[in-house]
Coordinates of C-alpha atoms in Angstrom, one line a residue:
M1 CA 133.9 78.8 87.5
R2 CA 134.3 79.0 91.3
K3 CA 135.8 82.4 91.1
T4 CA 132.9 83.7 89.0
W5 CA 130.4 82.4 91.6
K6 CA 132.3 84.1 94.5
I7 CA 132.4 87.4 92.6
T8 CA 128.7 87.1 91.8
I9 CA 127.7 86.4 95.4
I10 CA 129.9 89.2 96.7
A11 CA 128.5 91.7 94.2
G12 CA 124.9 90.6 95.0
A13 CA 125.5 91.0 98.7
A14 CA 127.1 94.4 98.2
A15 CA 124.1 95.4 96.1
V16 CA 121.7 94.3 98.8
V17 CA 123.7 96.2 101.4
I18 CA 123.7 99.4 99.3
V19 CA 120.0 99.3 98.5
T20 CA 119.1 98.6 102.2
G21 CA 121.4 101.4 103.3
M22 CA 119.9 103.8 100.8
S23 CA 116.4 102.9 101.8
M24 CA 117.2 103.4 105.5
A25 CA 118.7 106.8 104.7
F26 CA 115.7 107.8 102.7
N27 CA 113.3 106.8 105.5
F28 CA 115.5 108.6 108.0
I29 CA 115.5 111.8 105.9
M30 CA 111.7 111.7 105.2
D31 CA 110.6 110.7 108.6
K32 CA 110.1 114.3 109.9
E33 CA 108.0 115.3 106.9
W34 CA 105.9 112.1 107.1
T35 CA 105.3 112.7 110.8
E36 CA 104.2 116.3 110.2
Q37 CA 101.9 115.1 107.4
R38 CA 100.3 112.4 109.6
A39 CA 99.8 114.9 112.5
A40 CA 98.2 117.4 110.1
V41 CA 95.8 114.7 108.8
L42 CA 94.9 113.7 112.3
T43 CA 94.3 117.3 113.2
A44 CA 92.1 117.7 110.1
Y45 CA 90.1 114.6 111.0
E46 CA 89.5 115.9 114.6
K47 CA 88.7 119.5 113.8
T48 CA 87.0 119.6 110.4
V49 CA 84.5 117.7 108.3
L50 CA 87.2 115.7 106.6
S51 CA 86.6 111.9 106.8
K52 CA 88.8 110.6 104.1
A53 CA 92.2 112.0 103.1
V54 CA 93.1 111.4 99.4
K55 CA 96.2 113.6 98.9
V56 CA 98.5 115.4 101.3
E57 CA 100.9 118.0 100.1
R58 CA 103.1 120.8 101.4
F59 CA 102.6 124.4 100.3
V60 CA 105.1 127.0 101.3
A61 CA 104.6 130.7 100.7
E62 CA 104.8 133.3 103.6
K63 CA 103.9 130.4 105.9
P64 CA 104.1 126.6 105.4
Y65 CA 100.9 124.7 105.2
T66 CA 100.0 121.0 104.9
V67 CA 97.2 120.8 102.4
I68 CA 94.9 117.8 102.6
T69 CA 92.6 117.1 99.7
G70 CA 89.8 114.6 100.6
E71 CA 86.2 114.0 101.2
D72 CA 83.5 114.5 103.8
K73 CA 81.2 111.8 105.1
I74 CA 78.9 112.0 102.1
G75 CA 81.8 112.0 99.6
Q76 CA 81.9 115.7 98.8
P77 CA 85.4 117.1 98.0
V78 CA 87.0 119.0 100.9
Y79 CA 90.3 121.0 101.1
V80 CA 92.0 121.5 104.4
W81 CA 94.9 123.8 105.0
V82 CA 96.7 123.1 108.3
G83 CA 99.2 125.7 109.4
Q84 CA 101.2 126.0 112.6
D85 CA 98.5 127.9 114.4
E86 CA 95.5 127.7 112.0
I87 CA 93.2 125.4 110.1
H88 CA 91.1 126.4 107.1
T89 CA 88.5 124.3 105.5
E90 CA 86.8 124.8 102.1
M91 CA 84.3 122.5 100.3
G92 CA 85.3 121.7 96.8
S93 CA 82.1 123.3 95.6
A94 CA 83.1 126.6 97.0
G95 CA 85.7 127.1 94.3
I96 CA 87.4 125.8 91.2
D97 CA 89.2 122.5 91.1
A98 CA 92.8 121.6 90.0
A99 CA 91.6 120.6 86.5
Q100 CA 90.0 124.1 86.0
A101 CA 93.1 125.8 87.2
E102 CA 95.2 123.8 84.7
A103 CA 92.7 124.5 82.0
K104 CA 93.3 128.3 82.5
V105 CA 97.0 127.8 82.0
K106 CA 96.4 125.7 78.9
A107 CA 94.0 128.3 77.5
A108 CA 96.7 131.0 77.8
H109 CA 99.6 128.7 76.8
P110 CA 98.4 125.7 74.8
E111 CA 102.0 124.3 74.5
A112 CA 102.6 124.4 78.3
K113 CA 103.3 121.2 80.1
V114 CA 101.7 121.4 83.6
L115 CA 104.0 119.8 86.2
R116 CA 102.1 120.2 89.4
T117 CA 98.9 121.9 90.7
T118 CA 98.5 122.6 94.4
P119 CA 96.0 124.5 96.5
G120 CA 97.6 127.0 98.9
I121 CA 97.4 130.2 100.8
R122 CA 99.4 133.1 99.4
S123 CA 99.2 136.6 100.9
G124 CA 96.2 135.4 103.1
Q125 CA 94.2 134.4 100.0
L126 CA 93.2 130.8 99.1
V127 CA 94.9 130.1 95.7
W128 CA 95.7 127.4 93.2
E129 CA 99.4 127.3 92.3
V130 CA 100.0 125.8 88.9
F131 CA 103.7 125.0 88.1
Y132 CA 104.4 124.5 84.4
K133 CA 107.0 124.7 81.8
L134 CA 107.2 126.3 78.3
Q135 CA 109.8 126.1 75.6
P136 CA 109.6 129.0 73.2
E137 CA 110.9 128.6 69.7
G138 CA 114.7 128.6 69.7
K139 CA 114.9 129.5 73.4
P140 CA 115.7 127.4 76.5
E141 CA 113.0 125.9 78.5
Q142 CA 111.3 128.2 81.1
H143 CA 109.4 127.4 84.2
F144 CA 106.5 129.4 85.6
Y145 CA 104.1 129.5 88.7
D146 CA 100.7 130.8 88.0
Y147 CA 98.4 131.7 90.9
Y148 CA 94.6 131.7 90.6
A149 CA 92.0 132.6 93.2
F150 CA 90.5 129.4 94.7
K151 CA 87.0 130.8 94.8
D152 CA 86.5 132.1 91.2
G153 CA 89.7 131.2 89.3
Q154 CA 90.6 134.8 88.8
A155 CA 94.3 135.2 87.7
I156 CA 96.4 136.7 90.5
D157 CA 100.0 136.5 89.5
T158 CA 102.6 134.7 87.4
L159 CA 106.2 134.1 88.5
R160 CA 108.9 133.1 86.1
L161 CA 111.8 131.1 87.4
T162 CA 115.2 132.3 86.0
I163 CA 118.7 131.0 86.3
Q164 CA 121.1 133.9 86.2

């Protein structure tokens, strides 16, 4: 009985040490990204009409951007793209929203499973990037990126990810 308790206590202590170590490692690895996101949000608060940040994401194409989805002082949706040397702001009413971009994918591919939808800037144009997967009959699962113009939802491009 005594030996069982010792093993249980040692195993519990080892588990606590492992979980704590993993948590500290995760925080160390993510600290730079979180610091950059906080700085981008503060810049957006100072230089745009953004008054409430709801979602912060990274978008990387030709240049990396921190994209902040939020609201202005009267609760209207606002999108802010913060790059290294630029800031771009658009009101939500100036274009389509994420749900409309996802609906365009679903209209073209009803069986698609949308994994992520992100506003971005690609080739100097404001876009919605919709990442989704399809599994055609008898074929392996395939992943796609569809790009739609932020302003009017016009389809721009589709990229298929391949493993070769």
